[in-house]
Short mmCIF file of C-alpha atoms in Angstrom, two decimals:
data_model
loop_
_atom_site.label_atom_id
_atom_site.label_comp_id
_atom_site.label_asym_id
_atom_site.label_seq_id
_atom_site.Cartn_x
_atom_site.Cartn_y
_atom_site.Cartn_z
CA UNK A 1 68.58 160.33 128.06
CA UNK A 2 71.15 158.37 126.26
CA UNK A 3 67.67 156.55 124.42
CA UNK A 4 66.08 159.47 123.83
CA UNK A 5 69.34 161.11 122.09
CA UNK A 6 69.90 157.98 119.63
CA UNK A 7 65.49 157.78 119.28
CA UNK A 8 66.30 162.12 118.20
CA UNK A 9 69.53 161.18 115.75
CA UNK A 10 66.88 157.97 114.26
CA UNK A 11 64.71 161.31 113.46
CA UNK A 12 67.10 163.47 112.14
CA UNK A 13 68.34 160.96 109.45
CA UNK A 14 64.57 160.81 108.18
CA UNK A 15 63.42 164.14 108.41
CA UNK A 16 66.81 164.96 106.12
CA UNK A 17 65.63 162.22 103.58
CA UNK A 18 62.27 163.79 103.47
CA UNK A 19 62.66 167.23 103.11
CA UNK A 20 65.99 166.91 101.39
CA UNK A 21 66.71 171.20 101.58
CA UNK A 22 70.13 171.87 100.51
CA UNK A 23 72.79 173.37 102.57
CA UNK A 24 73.82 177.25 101.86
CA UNK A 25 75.55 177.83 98.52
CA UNK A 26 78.89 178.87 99.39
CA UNK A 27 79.81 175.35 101.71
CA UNK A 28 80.71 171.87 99.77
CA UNK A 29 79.40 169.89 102.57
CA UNK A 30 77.66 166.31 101.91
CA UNK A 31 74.58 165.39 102.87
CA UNK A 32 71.18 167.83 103.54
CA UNK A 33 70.61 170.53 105.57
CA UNK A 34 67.54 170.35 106.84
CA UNK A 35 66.97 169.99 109.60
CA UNK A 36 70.56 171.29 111.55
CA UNK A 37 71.76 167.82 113.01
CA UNK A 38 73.96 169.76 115.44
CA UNK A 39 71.15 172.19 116.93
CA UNK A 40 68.64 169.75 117.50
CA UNK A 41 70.75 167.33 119.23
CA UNK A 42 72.41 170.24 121.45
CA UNK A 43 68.72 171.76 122.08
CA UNK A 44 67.71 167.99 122.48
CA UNK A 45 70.83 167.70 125.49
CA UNK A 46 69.79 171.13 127.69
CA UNK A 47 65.77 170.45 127.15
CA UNK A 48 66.14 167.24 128.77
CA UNK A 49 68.68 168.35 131.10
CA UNK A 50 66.74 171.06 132.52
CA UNK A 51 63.31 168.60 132.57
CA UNK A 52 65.58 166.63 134.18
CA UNK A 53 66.88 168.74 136.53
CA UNK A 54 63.88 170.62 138.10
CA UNK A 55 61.52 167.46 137.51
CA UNK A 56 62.84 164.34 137.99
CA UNK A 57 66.15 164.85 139.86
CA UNK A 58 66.07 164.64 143.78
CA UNK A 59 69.53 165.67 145.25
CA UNK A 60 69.85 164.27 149.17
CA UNK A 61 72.55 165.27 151.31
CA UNK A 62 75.45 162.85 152.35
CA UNK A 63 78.64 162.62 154.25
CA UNK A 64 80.88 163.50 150.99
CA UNK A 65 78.62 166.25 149.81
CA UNK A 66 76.02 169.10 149.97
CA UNK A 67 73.39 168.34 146.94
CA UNK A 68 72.49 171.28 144.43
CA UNK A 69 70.29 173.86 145.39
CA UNK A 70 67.17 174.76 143.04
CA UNK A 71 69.22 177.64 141.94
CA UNK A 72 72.37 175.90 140.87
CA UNK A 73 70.39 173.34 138.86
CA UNK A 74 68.72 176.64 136.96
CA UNK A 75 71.98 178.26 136.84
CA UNK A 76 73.29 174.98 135.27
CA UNK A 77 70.00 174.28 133.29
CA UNK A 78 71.11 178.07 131.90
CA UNK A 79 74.34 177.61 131.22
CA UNK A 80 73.61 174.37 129.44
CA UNK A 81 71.06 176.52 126.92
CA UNK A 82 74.05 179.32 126.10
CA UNK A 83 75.94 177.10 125.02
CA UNK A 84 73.20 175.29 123.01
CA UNK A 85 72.76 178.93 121.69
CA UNK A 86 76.57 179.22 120.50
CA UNK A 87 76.58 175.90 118.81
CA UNK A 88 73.65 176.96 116.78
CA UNK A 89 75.25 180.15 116.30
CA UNK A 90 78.03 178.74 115.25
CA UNK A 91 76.19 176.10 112.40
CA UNK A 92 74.98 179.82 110.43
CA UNK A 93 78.26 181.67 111.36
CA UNK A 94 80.24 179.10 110.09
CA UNK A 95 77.70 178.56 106.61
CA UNK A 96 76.93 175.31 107.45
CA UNK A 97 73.10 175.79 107.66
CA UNK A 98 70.81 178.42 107.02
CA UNK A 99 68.79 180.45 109.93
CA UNK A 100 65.80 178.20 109.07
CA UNK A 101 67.37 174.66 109.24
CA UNK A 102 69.07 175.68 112.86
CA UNK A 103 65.73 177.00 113.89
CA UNK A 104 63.94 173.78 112.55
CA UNK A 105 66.79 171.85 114.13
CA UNK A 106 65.88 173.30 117.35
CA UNK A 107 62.42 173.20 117.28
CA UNK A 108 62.56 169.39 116.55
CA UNK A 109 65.38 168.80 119.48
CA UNK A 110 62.91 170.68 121.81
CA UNK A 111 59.75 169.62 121.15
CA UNK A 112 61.78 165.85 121.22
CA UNK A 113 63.11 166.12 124.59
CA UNK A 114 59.82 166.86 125.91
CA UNK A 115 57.99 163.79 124.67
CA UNK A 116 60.93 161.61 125.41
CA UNK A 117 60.50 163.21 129.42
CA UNK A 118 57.19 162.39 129.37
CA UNK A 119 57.64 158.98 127.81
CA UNK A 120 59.92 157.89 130.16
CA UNK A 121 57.64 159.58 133.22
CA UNK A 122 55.06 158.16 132.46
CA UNK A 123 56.70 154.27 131.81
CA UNK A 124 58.43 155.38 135.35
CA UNK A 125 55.09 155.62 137.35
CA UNK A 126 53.54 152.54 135.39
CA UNK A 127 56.77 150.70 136.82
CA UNK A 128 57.93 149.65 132.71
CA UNK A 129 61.38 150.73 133.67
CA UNK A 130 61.78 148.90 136.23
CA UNK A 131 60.26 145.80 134.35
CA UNK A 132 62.42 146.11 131.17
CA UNK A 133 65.69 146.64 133.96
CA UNK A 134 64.85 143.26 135.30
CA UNK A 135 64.63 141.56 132.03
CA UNK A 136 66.74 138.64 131.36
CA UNK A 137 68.47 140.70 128.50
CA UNK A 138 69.12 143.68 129.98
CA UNK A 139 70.34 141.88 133.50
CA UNK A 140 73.23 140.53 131.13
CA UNK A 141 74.02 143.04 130.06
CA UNK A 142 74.17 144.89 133.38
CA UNK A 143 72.26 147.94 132.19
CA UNK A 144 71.09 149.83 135.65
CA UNK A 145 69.23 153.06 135.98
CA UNK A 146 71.50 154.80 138.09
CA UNK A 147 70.42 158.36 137.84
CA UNK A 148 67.60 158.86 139.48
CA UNK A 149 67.58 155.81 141.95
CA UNK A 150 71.58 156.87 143.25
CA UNK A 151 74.36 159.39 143.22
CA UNK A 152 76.89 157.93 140.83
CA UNK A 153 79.35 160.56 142.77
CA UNK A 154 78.68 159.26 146.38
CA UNK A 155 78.12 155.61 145.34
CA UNK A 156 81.65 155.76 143.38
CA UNK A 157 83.06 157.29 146.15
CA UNK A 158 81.81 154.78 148.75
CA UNK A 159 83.10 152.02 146.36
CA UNK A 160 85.93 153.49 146.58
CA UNK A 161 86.41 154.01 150.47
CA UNK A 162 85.09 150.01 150.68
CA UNK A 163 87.84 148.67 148.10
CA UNK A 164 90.33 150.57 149.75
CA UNK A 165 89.67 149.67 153.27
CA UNK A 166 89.68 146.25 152.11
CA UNK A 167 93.36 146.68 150.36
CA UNK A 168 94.45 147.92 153.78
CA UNK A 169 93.20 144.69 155.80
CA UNK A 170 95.02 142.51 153.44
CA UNK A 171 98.26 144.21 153.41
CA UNK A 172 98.29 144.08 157.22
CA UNK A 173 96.97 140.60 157.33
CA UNK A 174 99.93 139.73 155.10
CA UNK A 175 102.55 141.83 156.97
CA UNK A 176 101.14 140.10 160.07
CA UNK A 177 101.62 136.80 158.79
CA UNK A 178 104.90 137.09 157.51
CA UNK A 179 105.84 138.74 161.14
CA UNK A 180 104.33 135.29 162.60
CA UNK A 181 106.50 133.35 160.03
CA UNK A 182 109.81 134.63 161.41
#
């Protein structure tokens, strides 16, 4: 997503350049209008979260936790799209933009998000994600797909439970020792 976000920011910095329409009248903001930076990243965010969530995510139970139900990904999905909705709201309320350049804004974050899902689908099933993870470049630098392949909640947490188990066995090996000492 992160990719896809900075690939949709690369776009909105040209598409201002080329259409160059001005903001509304009555603001002294810098810079174009057109297209609302702020409504299509936000549409951008809850497109891809939703693809996301009814597509590509796979929730599994575990010991810590009971994964999310279909309806509590659409129910998030939902709630991620009314607030999308009162950020663009907010861009005309506020006199920043014009109807047109939110609605353009939107349009581009939307129609974005879905060819960045189905670029990344697609370079999933070929196996190019994989491929590019195991790089030499990307191995330094530690970059990991964690999102789909594990729960960053349960795997933290289990990280957790193993680093703390192992704090416990060394302060009882050293309380031991020092008990043998005396």
């Amino acid at each position: 997503m992160f990719a896809g976000q900075m690939g949709c920011e690369g776009l909105n910095f040209l598409l201002k350049r080329m259409i160059k329409g001005e903001r509304p009248p009555r603001i002294k903001a810098k810079g174009y209008g057109m297209p609302s930076s702020h409504a299509q990243f936000v549409v951008f965010f809850c497109v891809y979260l939703t693809l996301f969530l009814l597509f590509r995510h796979s929730p599994h139970p575990s010991d810590t936790h009971t994964p999310t139900t279909l309806n509590e990904r659409l129910l998030l999905a939902a709630w991620s799209f009314v607030f999308a909705a009162m950020v663009c709201a907010s861009r005309v309320y506020l006199q920043y933009h014009t109807v047109n350049q939110v609605l353009v804004g939107s349009l581009v974050g939307a129609v974005t998000a879905i060819a960045w899902f189905g670029v990344t689908t697609i370079a999933r099933r070929h196996g190019w994600i994989q491929w590019a993870l195991e790089s030499r470049e990307l191995t330094m630098l530690r970059v990991r797909d964690l999102v789909v392949e594990e729960d960053l909640a349960e795997s933290g947490w289990e990280r957790w439970k193993n680093v703390s188990k192992r704090r416990h066995l060394e302060l009882i090996n050293k309380t031991s020792a020092k008990t043998k000492r005396r």
